[in-house]
Amino acid sequence: MTTIQIELPDATANAARDAGLLTPQALERLINDALRRKQAVDSLLSIADRVAAAGIPPMSMEEINAEVKAARAERK
């Protein structure tokens, strides 16, 4: 286990405490959620770099919407 000490403005600390966000469980959940989001962003950026390196032209919004619509229809 690791102990972490942070400094927050009083108003922020009070609001976080009132919202139940300063418990070890809540802080662990917040950090795990942030780590998952960071991993997703890193993955997306990695894919974007490979697409750019492959010379694949960007899609228009219409093409993106059509692909999303087709994927959703396929799931149903």
Coordinates of C-alpha atoms in Angstrom, one line a residue:
M1 CA 0.0 0.0 0.0
T2 CA 1.1 3.6 -0.7
T3 CA 0.0 6.6 1.3
I4 CA -0.5 9.8 -0.6
Q5 CA -0.8 13.2 0.8
I6 CA -2.3 16.0 -1.3
E7 CA -2.9 19.7 -0.8
L8 CA -6.2 21.2 -2.0
P9 CA -7.8 24.5 -1.5
D10 CA -10.2 24.4 1.4
A11 CA -13.3 24.9 -0.8
T12 CA -12.3 22.0 -3.0
A13 CA -11.5 19.7 -0.1
N14 CA -14.8 20.5 1.6
A15 CA -16.8 20.0 -1.6
A16 CA -15.0 16.7 -2.3
R17 CA -15.5 15.5 1.3
D18 CA -19.2 16.5 1.1
A19 CA -19.5 14.5 -2.2
G20 CA -17.9 11.5 -0.6
L21 CA -14.9 11.7 -2.9
L22 CA -12.1 11.7 -0.3
T23 CA -12.6 8.1 0.9
P24 CA -9.9 5.6 -0.1
Q25 CA -12.4 3.7 -2.2
A26 CA -13.6 6.8 -4.0
L27 CA -10.1 8.0 -4.7
E28 CA -9.1 4.6 -6.0
R29 CA -12.1 4.6 -8.3
L30 CA -11.3 8.1 -9.6
I31 CA -7.7 7.2 -10.2
N32 CA -8.6 3.9 -12.0
D33 CA -11.1 5.8 -14.2
A34 CA -8.5 8.4 -15.1
L35 CA -6.0 5.6 -15.9
R36 CA -8.5 3.9 -18.2
R37 CA -9.3 7.2 -20.0
K38 CA -5.6 7.9 -20.4
Q39 CA -5.0 4.4 -21.9
A40 CA -7.9 4.9 -24.3
V41 CA -6.5 8.2 -25.4
D42 CA -3.0 6.8 -25.8
S43 CA -4.4 3.9 -27.9
L44 CA -6.5 6.3 -30.1
L45 CA -3.5 8.5 -30.7
S46 CA -1.3 5.5 -31.6
I47 CA -3.9 4.4 -34.1
A48 CA -4.1 8.0 -35.5
D49 CA -0.4 8.0 -36.0
R50 CA -0.5 4.7 -37.9
V51 CA -3.3 5.9 -40.1
A52 CA -1.4 9.1 -40.9
A53 CA 1.8 7.2 -41.6
A54 CA -0.2 4.8 -43.9
G55 CA -1.4 7.8 -46.0
I56 CA -5.1 7.0 -45.4
P57 CA -7.1 10.1 -46.2
P58 CA -9.4 11.5 -43.5
M59 CA -13.1 10.6 -43.5
S60 CA -15.8 13.2 -43.9
M61 CA -18.4 13.5 -41.1
E62 CA -20.9 11.9 -43.5
E63 CA -18.6 8.9 -44.0
I64 CA -18.1 8.6 -40.2
N65 CA -21.8 8.8 -39.6
A66 CA -22.5 6.2 -42.2
E67 CA -19.9 3.8 -40.7
V68 CA -21.3 4.3 -37.2
K69 CA -24.8 3.7 -38.5
A70 CA -23.7 0.5 -40.3
A71 CA -21.9 -0.8 -37.2
R72 CA -25.0 -0.1 -35.0
A73 CA -27.2 -1.8 -37.5
E74 CA -24.9 -4.8 -37.6
R75 CA -25.1 -5.2 -33.8
K76 CA -28.9 -5.3 -33.9

